[in-house]
mmCIF file of C-alpha atoms in Angstrom:
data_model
loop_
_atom_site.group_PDB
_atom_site.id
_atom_site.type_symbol
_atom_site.label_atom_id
_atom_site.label_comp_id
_atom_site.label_asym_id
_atom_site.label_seq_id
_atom_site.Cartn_x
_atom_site.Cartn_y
_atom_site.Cartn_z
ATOM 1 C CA UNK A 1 0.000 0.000 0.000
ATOM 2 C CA UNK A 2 2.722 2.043 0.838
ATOM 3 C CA UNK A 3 4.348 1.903 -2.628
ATOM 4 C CA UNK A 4 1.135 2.372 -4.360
ATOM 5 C CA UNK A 5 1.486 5.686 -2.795
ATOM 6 C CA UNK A 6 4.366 6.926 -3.212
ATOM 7 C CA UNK A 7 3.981 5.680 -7.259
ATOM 8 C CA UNK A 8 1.189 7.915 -7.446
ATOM 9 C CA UNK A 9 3.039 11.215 -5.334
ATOM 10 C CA UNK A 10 5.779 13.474 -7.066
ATOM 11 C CA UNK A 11 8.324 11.033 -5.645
ATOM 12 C CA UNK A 12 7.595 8.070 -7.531
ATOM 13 C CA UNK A 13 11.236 8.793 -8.803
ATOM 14 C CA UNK A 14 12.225 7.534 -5.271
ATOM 15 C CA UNK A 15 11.930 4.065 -5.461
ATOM 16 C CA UNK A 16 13.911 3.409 -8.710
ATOM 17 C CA UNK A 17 17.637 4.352 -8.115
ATOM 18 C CA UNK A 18 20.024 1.545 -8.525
ATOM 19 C CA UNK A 19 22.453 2.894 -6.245
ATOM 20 C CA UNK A 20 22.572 5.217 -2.768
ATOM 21 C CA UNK A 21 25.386 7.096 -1.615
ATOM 22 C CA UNK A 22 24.778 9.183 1.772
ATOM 23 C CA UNK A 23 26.641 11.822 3.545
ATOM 24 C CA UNK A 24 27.527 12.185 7.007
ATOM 25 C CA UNK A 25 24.080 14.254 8.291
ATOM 26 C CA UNK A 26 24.151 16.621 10.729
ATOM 27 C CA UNK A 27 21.437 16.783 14.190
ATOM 28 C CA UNK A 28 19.606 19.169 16.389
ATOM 29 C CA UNK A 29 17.792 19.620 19.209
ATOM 30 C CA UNK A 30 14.043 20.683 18.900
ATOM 31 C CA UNK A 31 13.746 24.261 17.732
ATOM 32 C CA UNK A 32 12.563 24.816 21.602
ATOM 33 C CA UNK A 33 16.129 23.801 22.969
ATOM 34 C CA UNK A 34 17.273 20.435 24.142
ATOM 35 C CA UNK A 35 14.663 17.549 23.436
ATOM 36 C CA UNK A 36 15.263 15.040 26.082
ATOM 37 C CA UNK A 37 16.326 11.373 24.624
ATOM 38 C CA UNK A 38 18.998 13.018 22.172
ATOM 39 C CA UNK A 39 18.003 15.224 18.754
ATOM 40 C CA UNK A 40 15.156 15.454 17.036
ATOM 41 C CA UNK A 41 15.521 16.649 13.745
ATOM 42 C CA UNK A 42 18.761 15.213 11.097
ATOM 43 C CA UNK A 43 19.664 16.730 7.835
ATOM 44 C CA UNK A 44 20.990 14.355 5.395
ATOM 45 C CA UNK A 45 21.711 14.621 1.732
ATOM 46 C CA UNK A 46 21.868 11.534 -0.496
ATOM 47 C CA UNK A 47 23.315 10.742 -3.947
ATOM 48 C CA UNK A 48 20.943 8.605 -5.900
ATOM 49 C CA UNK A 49 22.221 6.855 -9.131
ATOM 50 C CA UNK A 50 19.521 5.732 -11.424
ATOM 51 C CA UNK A 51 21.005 4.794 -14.621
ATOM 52 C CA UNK A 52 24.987 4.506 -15.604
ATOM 53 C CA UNK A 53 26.908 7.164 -17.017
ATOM 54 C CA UNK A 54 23.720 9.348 -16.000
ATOM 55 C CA UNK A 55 24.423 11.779 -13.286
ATOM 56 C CA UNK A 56 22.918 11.048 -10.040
ATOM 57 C CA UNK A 57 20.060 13.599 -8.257
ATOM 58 C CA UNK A 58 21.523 14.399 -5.097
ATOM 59 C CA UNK A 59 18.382 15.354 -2.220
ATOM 60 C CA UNK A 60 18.491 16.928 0.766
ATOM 61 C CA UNK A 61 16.573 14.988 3.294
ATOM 62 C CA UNK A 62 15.308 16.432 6.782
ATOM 63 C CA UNK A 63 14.320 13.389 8.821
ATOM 64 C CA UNK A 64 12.424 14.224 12.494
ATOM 65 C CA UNK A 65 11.883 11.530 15.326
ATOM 66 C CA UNK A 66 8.510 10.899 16.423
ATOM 67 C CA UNK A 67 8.065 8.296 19.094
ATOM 68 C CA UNK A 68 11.604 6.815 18.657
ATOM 69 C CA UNK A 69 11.381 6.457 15.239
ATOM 70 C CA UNK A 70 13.141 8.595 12.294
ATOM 71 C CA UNK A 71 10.434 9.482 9.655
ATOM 72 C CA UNK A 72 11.567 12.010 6.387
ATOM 73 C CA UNK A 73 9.733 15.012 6.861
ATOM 74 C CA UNK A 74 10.920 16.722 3.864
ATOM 75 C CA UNK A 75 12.913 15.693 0.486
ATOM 76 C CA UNK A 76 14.409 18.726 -1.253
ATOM 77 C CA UNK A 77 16.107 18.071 -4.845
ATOM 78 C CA UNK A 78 19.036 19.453 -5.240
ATOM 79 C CA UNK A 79 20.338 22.015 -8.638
ATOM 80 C CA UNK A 80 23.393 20.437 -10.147
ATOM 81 C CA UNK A 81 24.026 23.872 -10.841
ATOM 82 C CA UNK A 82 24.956 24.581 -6.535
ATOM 83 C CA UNK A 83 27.815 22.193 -7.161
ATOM 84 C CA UNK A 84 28.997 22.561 -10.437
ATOM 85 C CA UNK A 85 30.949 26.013 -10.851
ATOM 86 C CA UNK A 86 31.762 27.693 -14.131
ATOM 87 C CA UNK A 87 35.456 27.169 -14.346
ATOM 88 C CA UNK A 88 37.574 29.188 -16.674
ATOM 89 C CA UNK A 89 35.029 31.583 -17.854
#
């Protein structure tokens, strides 16, 4: 059911990448201060390789914990244009 879902959302894209590379992610405390239990919200951004020789669609995940469990609460596609510079122009 789950996958029926997400085939029909604007991620559909999500769930046919051949290969994952993640970054290190970063944490942080509720935006009221210190959450008790450790952080609450993580940033992670994740390389996803759908096809060879095609370049991969990096996405910025922020994932929040609810009840113990990390959940995405957002999915932001990245420009390739923020990390491809114009060199010798």
């Amino acid at each position: 059911m789950l996958s029926r879902r997400i085939r029909a959302s604007p991620f559909a894209g999500l769930l046919d990448w051949t290969k994952l590379s993640v970054t290190e992610g970063s944490v942080s405390a509720s935006s009221g201060g210190v959450s008790v239990g450790g952080p609450s919200v993580a940033y992670v951004n994740a390389a996803m390789f759908f096809e060879e020789g095609v370049e991969p669609m990096i996405i910025t995940f922020t994932l929040r914990k609810v009840d113990g469990v990390w959940l995405i609460d957002t999915a932001v596609v990245s420009e390739r244009e923020w990390f491809i510079g114009d060199y010798g122009q």
